[in-house]
Coordinates of N, CA and C and ligand atoms in Angstrom, one line a residue:
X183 N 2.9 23.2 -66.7 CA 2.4 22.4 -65.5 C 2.8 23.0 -64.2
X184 N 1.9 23.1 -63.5 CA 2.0 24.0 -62.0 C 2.6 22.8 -61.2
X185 N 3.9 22.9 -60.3 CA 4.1 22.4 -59.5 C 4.1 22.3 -58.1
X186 N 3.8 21.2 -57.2 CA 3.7 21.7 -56.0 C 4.9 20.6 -55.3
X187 N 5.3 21.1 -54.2 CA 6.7 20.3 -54.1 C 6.4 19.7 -52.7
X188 N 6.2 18.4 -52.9 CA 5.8 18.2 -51.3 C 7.1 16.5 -50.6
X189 N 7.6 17.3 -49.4 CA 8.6 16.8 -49.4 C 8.7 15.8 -48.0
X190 N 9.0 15.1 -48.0 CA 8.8 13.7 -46.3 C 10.4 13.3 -46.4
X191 N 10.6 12.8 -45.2 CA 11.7 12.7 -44.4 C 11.8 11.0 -44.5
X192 N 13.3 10.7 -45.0 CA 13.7 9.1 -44.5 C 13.9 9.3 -42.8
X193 N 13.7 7.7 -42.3 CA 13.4 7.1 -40.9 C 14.6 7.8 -40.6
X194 N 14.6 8.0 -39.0 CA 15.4 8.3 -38.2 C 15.6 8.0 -36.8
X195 N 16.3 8.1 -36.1 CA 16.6 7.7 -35.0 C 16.0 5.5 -34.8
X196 N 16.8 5.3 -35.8 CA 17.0 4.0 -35.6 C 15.3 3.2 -36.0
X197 N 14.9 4.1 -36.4 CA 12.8 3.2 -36.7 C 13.3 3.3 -38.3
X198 N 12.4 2.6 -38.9 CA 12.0 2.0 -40.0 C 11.4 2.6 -41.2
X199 N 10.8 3.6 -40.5 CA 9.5 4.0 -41.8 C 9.4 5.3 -41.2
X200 N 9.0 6.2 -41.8 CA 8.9 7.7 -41.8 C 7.3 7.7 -42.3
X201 N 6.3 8.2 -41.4 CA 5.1 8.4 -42.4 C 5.1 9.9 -43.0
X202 N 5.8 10.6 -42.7 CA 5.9 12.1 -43.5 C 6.6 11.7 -44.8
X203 N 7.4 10.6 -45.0 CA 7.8 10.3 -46.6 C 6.5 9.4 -47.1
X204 N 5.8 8.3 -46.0 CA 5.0 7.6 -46.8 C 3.6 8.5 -47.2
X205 N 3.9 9.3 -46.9 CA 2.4 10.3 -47.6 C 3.0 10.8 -48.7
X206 N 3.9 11.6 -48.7 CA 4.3 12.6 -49.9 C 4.6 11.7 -50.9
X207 N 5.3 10.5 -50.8 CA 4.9 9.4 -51.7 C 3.6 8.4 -52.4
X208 N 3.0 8.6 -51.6 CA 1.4 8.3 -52.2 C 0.5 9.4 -52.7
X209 N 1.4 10.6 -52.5 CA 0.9 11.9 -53.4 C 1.7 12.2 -54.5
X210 N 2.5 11.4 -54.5 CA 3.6 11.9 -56.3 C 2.3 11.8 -57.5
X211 N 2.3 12.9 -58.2 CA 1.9 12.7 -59.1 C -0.1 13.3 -58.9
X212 N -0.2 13.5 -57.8 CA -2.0 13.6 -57.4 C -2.0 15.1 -58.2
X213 N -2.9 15.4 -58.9 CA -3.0 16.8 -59.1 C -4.5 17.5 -58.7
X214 N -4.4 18.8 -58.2 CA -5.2 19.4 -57.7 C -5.0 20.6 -58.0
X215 N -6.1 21.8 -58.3 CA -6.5 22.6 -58.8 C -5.6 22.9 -59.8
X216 N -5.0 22.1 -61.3 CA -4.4 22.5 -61.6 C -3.1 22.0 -62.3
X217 N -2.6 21.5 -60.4 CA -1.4 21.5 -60.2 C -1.1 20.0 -60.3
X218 N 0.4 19.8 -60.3 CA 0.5 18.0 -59.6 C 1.7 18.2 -58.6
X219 N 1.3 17.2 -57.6 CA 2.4 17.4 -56.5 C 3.8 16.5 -57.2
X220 N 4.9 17.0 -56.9 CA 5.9 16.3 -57.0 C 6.5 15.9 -55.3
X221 N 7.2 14.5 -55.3 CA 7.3 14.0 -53.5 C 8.7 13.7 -53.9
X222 N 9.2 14.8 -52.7 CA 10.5 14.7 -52.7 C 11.1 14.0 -51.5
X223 N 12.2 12.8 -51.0 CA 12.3 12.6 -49.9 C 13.7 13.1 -49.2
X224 N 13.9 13.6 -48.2 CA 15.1 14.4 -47.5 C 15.7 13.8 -46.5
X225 N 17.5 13.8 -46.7 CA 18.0 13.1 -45.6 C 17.2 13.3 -44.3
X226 N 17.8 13.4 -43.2 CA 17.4 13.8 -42.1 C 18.8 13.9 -41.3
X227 N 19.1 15.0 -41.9 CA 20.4 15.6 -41.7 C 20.6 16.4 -41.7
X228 N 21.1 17.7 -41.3 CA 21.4 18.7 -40.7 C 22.3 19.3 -41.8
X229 N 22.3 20.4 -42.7 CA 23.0 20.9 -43.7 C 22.5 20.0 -45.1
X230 N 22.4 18.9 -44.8 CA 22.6 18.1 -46.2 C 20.9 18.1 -46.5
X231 N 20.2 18.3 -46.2 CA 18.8 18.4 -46.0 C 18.6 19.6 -46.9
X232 N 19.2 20.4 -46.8 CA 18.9 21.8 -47.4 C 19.9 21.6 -48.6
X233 N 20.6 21.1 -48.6 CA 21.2 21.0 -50.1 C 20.3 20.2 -51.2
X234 N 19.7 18.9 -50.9 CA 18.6 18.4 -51.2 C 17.3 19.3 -51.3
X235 N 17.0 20.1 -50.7 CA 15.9 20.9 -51.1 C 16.2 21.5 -51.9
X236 N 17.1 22.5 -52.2 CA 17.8 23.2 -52.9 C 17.7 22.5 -54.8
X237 N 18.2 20.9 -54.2 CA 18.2 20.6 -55.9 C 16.6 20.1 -56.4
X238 N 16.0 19.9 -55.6 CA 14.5 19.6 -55.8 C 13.6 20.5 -56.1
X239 N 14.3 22.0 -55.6 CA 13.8 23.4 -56.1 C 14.2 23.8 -57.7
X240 N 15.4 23.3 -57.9 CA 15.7 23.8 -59.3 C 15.6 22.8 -60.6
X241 N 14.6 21.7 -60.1 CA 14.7 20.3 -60.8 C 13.3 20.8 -61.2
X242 N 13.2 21.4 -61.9 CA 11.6 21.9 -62.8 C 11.3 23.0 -62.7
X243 N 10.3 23.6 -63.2 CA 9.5 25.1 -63.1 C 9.5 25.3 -61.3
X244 N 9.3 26.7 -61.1 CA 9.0 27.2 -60.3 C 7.9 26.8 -59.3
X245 N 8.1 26.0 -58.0 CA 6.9 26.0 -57.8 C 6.1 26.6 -57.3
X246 N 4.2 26.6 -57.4 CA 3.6 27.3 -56.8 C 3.5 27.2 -55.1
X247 N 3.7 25.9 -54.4 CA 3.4 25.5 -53.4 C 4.8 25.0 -52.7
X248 N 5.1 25.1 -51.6 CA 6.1 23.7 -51.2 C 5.6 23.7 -50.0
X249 N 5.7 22.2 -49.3 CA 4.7 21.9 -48.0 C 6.0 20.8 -48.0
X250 N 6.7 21.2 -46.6 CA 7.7 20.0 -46.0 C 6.8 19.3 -44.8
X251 N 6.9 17.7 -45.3 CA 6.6 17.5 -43.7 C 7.2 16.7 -42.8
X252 N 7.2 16.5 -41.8 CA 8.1 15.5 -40.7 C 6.9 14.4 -40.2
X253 N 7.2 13.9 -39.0 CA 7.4 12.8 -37.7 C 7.1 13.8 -37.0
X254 N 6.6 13.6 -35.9 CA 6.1 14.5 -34.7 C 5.9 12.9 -33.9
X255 N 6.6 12.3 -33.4 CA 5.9 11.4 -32.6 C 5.7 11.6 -31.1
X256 N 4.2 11.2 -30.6 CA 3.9 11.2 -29.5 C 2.3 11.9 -30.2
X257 N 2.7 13.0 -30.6 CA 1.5 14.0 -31.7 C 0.6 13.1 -32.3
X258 N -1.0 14.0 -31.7 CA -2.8 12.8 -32.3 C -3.2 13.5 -33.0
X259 N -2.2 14.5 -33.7 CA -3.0 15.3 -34.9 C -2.1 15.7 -36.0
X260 N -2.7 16.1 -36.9 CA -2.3 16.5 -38.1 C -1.7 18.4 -37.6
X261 N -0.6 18.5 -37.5 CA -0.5 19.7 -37.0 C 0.6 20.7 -37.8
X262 N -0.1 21.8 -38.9 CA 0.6 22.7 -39.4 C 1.3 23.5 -38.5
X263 N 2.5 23.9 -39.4 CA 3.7 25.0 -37.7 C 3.5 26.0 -38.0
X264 N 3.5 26.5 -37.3 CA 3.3 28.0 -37.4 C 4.6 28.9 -37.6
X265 N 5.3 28.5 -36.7 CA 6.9 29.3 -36.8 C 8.0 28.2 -36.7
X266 N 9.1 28.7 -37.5 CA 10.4 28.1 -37.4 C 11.4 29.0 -36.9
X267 N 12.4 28.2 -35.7 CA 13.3 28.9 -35.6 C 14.6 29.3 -36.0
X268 N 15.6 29.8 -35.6 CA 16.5 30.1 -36.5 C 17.7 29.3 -35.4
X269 N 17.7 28.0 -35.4 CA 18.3 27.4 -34.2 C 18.3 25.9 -34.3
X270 N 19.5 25.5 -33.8 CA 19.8 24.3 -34.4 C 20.1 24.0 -32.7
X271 N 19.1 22.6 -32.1 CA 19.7 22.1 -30.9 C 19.0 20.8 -30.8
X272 N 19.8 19.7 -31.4 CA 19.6 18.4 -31.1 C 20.1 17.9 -30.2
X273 N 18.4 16.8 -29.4 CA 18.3 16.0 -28.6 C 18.9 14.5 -28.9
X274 N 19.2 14.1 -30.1 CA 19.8 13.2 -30.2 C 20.4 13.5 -32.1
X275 N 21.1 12.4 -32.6 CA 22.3 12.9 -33.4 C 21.3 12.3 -34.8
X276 N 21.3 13.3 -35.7 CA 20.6 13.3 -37.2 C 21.5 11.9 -37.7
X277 N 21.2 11.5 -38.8 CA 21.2 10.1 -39.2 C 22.8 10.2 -39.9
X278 N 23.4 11.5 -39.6 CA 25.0 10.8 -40.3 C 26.0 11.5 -38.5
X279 N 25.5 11.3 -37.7 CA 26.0 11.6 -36.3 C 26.0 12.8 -35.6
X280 N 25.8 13.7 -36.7 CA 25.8 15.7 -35.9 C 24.5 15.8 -34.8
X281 N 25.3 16.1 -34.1 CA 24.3 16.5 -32.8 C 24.2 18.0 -32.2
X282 N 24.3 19.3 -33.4 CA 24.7 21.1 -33.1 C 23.8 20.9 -31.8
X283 N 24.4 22.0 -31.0 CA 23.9 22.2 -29.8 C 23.9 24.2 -30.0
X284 N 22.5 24.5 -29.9 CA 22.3 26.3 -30.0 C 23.5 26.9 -31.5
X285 N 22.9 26.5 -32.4 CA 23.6 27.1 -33.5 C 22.9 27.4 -34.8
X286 N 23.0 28.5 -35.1 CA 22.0 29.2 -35.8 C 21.9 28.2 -37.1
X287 N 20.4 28.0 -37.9 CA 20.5 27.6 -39.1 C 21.2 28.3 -40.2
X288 N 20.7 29.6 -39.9 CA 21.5 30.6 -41.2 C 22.1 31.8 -40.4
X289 N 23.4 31.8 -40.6 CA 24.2 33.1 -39.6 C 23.4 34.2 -40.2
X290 N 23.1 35.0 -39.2 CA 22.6 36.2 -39.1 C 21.5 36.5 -40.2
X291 N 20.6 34.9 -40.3 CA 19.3 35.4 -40.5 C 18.4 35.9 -39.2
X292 N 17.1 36.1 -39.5 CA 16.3 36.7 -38.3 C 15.9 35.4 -37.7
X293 N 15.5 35.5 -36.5 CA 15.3 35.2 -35.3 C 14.5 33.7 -35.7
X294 N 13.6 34.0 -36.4 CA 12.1 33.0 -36.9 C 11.0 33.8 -38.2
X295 N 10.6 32.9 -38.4 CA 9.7 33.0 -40.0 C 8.8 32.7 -39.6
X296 N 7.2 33.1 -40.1 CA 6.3 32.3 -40.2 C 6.1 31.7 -41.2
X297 N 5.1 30.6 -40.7 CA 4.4 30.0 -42.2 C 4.0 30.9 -42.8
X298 N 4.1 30.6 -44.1 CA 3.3 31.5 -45.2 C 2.1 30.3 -45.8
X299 N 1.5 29.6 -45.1 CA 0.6 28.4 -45.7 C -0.7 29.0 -44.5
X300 N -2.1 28.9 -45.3 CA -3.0 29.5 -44.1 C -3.8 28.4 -43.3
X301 N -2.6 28.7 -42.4 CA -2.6 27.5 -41.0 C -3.9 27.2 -40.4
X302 N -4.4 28.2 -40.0 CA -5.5 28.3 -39.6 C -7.2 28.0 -40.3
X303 N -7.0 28.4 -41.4 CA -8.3 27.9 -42.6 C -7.5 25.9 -42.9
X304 N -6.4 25.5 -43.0 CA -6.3 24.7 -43.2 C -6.4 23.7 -41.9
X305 N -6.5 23.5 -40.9 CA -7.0 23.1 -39.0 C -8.3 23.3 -39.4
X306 N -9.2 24.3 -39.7 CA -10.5 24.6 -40.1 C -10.9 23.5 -41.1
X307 N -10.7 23.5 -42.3 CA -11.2 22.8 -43.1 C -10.5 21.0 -42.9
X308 N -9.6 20.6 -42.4 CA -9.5 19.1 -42.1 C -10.6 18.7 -40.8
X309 N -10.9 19.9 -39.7 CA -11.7 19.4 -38.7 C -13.1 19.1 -39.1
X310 N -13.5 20.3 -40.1 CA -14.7 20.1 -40.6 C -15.2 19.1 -41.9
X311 N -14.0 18.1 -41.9 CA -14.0 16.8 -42.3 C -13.9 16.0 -42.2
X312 N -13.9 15.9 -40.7 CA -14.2 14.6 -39.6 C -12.4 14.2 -39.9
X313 N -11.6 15.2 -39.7 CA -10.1 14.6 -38.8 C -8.9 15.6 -38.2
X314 N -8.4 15.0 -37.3 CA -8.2 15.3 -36.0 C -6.8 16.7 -36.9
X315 N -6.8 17.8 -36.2 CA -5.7 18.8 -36.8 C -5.8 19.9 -35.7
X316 N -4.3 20.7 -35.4 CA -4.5 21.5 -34.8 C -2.9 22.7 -34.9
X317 N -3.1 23.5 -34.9 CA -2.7 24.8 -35.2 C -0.6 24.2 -34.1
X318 N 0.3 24.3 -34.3 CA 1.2 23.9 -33.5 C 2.3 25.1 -33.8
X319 N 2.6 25.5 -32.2 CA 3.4 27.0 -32.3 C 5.2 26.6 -32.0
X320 N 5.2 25.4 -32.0 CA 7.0 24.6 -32.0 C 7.1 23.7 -33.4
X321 N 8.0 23.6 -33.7 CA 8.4 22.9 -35.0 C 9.5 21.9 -34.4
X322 N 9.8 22.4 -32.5 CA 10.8 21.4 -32.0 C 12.0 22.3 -32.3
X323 N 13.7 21.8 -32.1 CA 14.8 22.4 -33.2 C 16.0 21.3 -33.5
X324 N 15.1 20.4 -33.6 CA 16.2 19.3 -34.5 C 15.4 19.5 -36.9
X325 N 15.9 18.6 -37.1 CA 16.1 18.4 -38.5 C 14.6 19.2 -39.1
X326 N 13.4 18.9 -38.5 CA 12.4 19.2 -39.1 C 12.6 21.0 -39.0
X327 N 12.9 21.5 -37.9 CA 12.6 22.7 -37.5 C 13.6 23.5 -38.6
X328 N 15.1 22.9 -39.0 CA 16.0 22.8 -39.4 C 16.1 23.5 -41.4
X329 N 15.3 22.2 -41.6 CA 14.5 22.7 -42.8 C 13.2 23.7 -42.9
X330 N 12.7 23.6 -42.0 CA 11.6 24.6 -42.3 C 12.2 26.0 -42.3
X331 N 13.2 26.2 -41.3 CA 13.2 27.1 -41.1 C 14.5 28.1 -42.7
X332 N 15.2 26.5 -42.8 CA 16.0 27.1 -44.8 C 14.8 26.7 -45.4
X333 N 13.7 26.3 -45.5 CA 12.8 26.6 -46.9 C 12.5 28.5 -46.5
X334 N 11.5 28.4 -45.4 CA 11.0 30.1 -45.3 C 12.2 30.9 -45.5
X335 N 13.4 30.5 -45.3 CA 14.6 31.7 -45.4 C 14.3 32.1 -47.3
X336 N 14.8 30.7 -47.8 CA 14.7 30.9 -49.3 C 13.2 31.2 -50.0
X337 N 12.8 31.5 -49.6 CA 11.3 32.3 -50.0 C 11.3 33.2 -49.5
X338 N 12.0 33.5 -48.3 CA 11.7 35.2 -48.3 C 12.8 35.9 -49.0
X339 N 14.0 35.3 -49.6 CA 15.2 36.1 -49.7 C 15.4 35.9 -51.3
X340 N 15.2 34.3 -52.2 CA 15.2 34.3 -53.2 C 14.6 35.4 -54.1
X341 N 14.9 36.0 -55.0 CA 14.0 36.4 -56.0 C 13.2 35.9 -57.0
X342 N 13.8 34.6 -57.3 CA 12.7 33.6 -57.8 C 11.6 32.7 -57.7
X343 N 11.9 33.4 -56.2 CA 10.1 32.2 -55.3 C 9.9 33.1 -54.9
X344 N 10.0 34.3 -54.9 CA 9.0 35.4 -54.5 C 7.8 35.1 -55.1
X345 N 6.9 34.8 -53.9 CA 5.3 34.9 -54.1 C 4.8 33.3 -54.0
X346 N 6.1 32.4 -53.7 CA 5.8 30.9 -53.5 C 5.1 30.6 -52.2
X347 N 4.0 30.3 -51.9 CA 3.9 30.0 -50.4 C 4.7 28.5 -50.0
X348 N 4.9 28.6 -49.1 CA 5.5 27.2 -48.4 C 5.6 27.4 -46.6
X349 N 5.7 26.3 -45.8 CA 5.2 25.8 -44.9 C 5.6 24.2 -44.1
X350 N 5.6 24.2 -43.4 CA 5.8 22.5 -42.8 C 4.7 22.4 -41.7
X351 N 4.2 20.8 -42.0 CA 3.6 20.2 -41.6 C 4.1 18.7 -40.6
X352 N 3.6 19.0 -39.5 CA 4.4 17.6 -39.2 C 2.8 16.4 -38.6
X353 N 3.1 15.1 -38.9 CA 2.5 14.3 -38.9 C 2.5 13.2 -37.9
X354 N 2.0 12.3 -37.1 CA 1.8 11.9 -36.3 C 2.4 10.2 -36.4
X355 N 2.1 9.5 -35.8 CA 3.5 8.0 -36.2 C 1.8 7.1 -36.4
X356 N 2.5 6.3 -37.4 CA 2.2 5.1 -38.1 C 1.5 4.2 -36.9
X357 N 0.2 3.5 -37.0 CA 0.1 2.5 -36.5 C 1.0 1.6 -36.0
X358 N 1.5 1.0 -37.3 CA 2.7 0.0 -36.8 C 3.8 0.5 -36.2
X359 N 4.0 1.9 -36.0 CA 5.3 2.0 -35.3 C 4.6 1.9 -34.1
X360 N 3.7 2.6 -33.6 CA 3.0 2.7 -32.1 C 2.5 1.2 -31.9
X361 N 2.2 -0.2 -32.7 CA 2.9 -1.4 -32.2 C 3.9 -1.6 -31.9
X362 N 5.4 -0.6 -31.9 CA 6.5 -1.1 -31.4 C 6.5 -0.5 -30.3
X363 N 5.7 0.7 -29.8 CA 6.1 1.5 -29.1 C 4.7 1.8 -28.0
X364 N 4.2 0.8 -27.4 CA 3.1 0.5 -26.9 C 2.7 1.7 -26.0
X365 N 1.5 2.5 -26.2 CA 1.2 4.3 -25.8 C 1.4 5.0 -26.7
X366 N 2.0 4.8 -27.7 CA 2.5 5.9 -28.9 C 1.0 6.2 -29.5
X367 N 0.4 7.3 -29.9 CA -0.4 7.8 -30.5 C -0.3 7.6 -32.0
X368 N -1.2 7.4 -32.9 CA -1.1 7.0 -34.3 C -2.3 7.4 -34.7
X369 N -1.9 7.7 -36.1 CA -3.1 8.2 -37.3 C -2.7 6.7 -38.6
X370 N -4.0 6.1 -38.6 CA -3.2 5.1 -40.0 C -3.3 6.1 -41.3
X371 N -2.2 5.5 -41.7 CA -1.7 6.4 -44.0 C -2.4 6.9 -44.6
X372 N -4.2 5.4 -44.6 CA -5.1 6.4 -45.7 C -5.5 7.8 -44.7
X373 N -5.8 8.4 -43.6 CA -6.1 9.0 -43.1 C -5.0 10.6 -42.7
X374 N -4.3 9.9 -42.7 CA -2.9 10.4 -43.2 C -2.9 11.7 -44.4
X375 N -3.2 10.4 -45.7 CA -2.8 11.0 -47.0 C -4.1 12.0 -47.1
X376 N -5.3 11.7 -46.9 CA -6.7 12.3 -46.8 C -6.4 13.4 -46.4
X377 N -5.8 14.0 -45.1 CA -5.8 14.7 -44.7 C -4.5 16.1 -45.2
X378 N -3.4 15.8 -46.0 CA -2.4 16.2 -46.9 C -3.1 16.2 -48.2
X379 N -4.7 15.9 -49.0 CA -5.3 16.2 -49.4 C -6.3 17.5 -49.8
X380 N -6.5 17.6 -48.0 CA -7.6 18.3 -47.8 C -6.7 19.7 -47.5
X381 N -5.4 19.4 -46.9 CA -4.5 20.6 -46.8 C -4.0 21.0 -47.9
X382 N -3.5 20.7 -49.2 CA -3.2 21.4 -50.4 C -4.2 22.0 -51.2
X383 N -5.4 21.2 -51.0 CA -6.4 22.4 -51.4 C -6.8 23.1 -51.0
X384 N -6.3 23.5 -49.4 CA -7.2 24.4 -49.2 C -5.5 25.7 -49.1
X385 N -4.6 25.2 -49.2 CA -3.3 26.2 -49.4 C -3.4 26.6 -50.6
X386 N -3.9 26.1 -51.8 CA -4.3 26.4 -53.1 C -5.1 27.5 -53.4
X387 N -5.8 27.1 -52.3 CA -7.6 28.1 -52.9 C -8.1 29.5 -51.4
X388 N -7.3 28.9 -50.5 CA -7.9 30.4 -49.9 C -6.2 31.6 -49.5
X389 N -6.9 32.5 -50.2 CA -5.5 33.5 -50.1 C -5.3 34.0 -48.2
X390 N -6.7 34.5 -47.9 CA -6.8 34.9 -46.7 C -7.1 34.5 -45.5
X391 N -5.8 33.9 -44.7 CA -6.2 32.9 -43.5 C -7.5 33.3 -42.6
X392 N -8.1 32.5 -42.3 CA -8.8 32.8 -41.2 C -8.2 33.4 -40.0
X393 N -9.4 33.9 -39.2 CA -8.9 34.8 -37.9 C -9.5 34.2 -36.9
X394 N -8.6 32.9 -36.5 CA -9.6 32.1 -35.6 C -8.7 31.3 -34.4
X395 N -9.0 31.2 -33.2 CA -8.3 30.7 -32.2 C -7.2 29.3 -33.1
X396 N -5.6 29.6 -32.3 CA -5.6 28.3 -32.3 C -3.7 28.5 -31.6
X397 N -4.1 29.1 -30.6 CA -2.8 29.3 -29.5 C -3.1 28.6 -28.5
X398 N -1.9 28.4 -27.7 CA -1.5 27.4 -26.8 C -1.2 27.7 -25.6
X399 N -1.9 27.5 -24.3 CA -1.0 28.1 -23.3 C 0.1 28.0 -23.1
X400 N 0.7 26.6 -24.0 CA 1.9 26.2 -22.9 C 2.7 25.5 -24.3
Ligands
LIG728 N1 10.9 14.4 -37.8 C1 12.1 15.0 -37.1 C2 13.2 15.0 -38.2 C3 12.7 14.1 -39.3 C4 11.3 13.8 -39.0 O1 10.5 13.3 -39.7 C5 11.8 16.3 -36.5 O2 10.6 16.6 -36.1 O3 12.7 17.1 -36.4

């Protein structure tokens, strides 16, 4: 059985509900070309996050896929990252109090990784599905940026996920939280999950990203 490891974040900074766990949880179990997603959910903690990935990596076969995603709140789209940094600098304190200020994720890894998920065919193929997605060149560098940036370390350095693609995705806040938070931009769940649909198949099925705008001035 092909696995794909798709992983969402418990609430943080004092809110309730994570929609980057409530999708990967409504995809436990979906299978596509193949494969079936397993949904893993990760503190939102700094060090202990990657220990947790770590055992979710060795808790079954090899997978073919891993797609982490976050919170992005304020964010009106579905927006794959493009790069992670190698830098730890929180704006406020991960859910067991650490607040690193400029400190590397991995001593004397390189600088930043790219995604290895085809960022750009996947922005392509959700828009051309009538929902909102767009290409994003910050991951931020609190907890999300944190983990993306120890998944891409361990795929490029492991010998046993050599040839795994993986990637993070971060997702936009819940209706009901943007009822707590009156101006907050929201995507509701089913549209959500649809769109973490439309993205594993197409990380599945096209090897060679498209060559198509999707930089940022600013
Ligand atoms: N979003 C935060 C951490 C957890 C989450 O869902 C971030 O973007 O770093």
């Amino acid at each position: 059985m092909l696995r794909i490891l798709l992983s969402g974040f418990e609430p943080f900074d004092r809110d309730t509900v994570n929609p980057s766990w409530e999708v990967a949880q409504a995809l436990d179990g979906w299978q596509v070309e193949g494969a079936t997603v397993q949904a893993v959910q990760l503190p939102c903690v700094f060090g202990a996050v990657l220990e947790r990935l770590d055992a979710a990596l060795a808790d079954g076969e090899r997978p073919v896929l891993v797609v982490a995603l976050g919170l992005a709140g304020g964010r009106t789209e579905v927006t794959p990252e493009r790069a992670a940094l190698n830098l730890d600098d929180a704006r406020i304190p991960d859910n067991a109090g650490q607040q690193p200020v400029d400190r590397p994720v991995v001593a004397d890894g390189p600088a930043a990784y790219f995604s290895t998920l085809p960022i750009k065919a996947i922005v392509h193929a959700l828009r051309s599905q009538g929902l909102p997605a767009s290409v994003s060149n910050t991951a931020g560098t609190f907890v999300c940026n944190h983990l993306f940036y120890g998944l891409m370390h361990r795929l490029a350095t492991r010998s046993d996920l050599q040839g795994v693609r993986g990637g993070f995705v971060h997702v936009p806040a819940l209706p009901e939280q943007a009822a707590r938070m009156p101006g907050m931009p929201s995507l509701d769940l089913a549209t959500q999950v649809q769109g973490l649909r439309i993205l594993l198949h197409t990380a599945l099925t096209v090897q060679t990203d498209l060559r198509e705008q999707g930089g940022s001035l600013h």
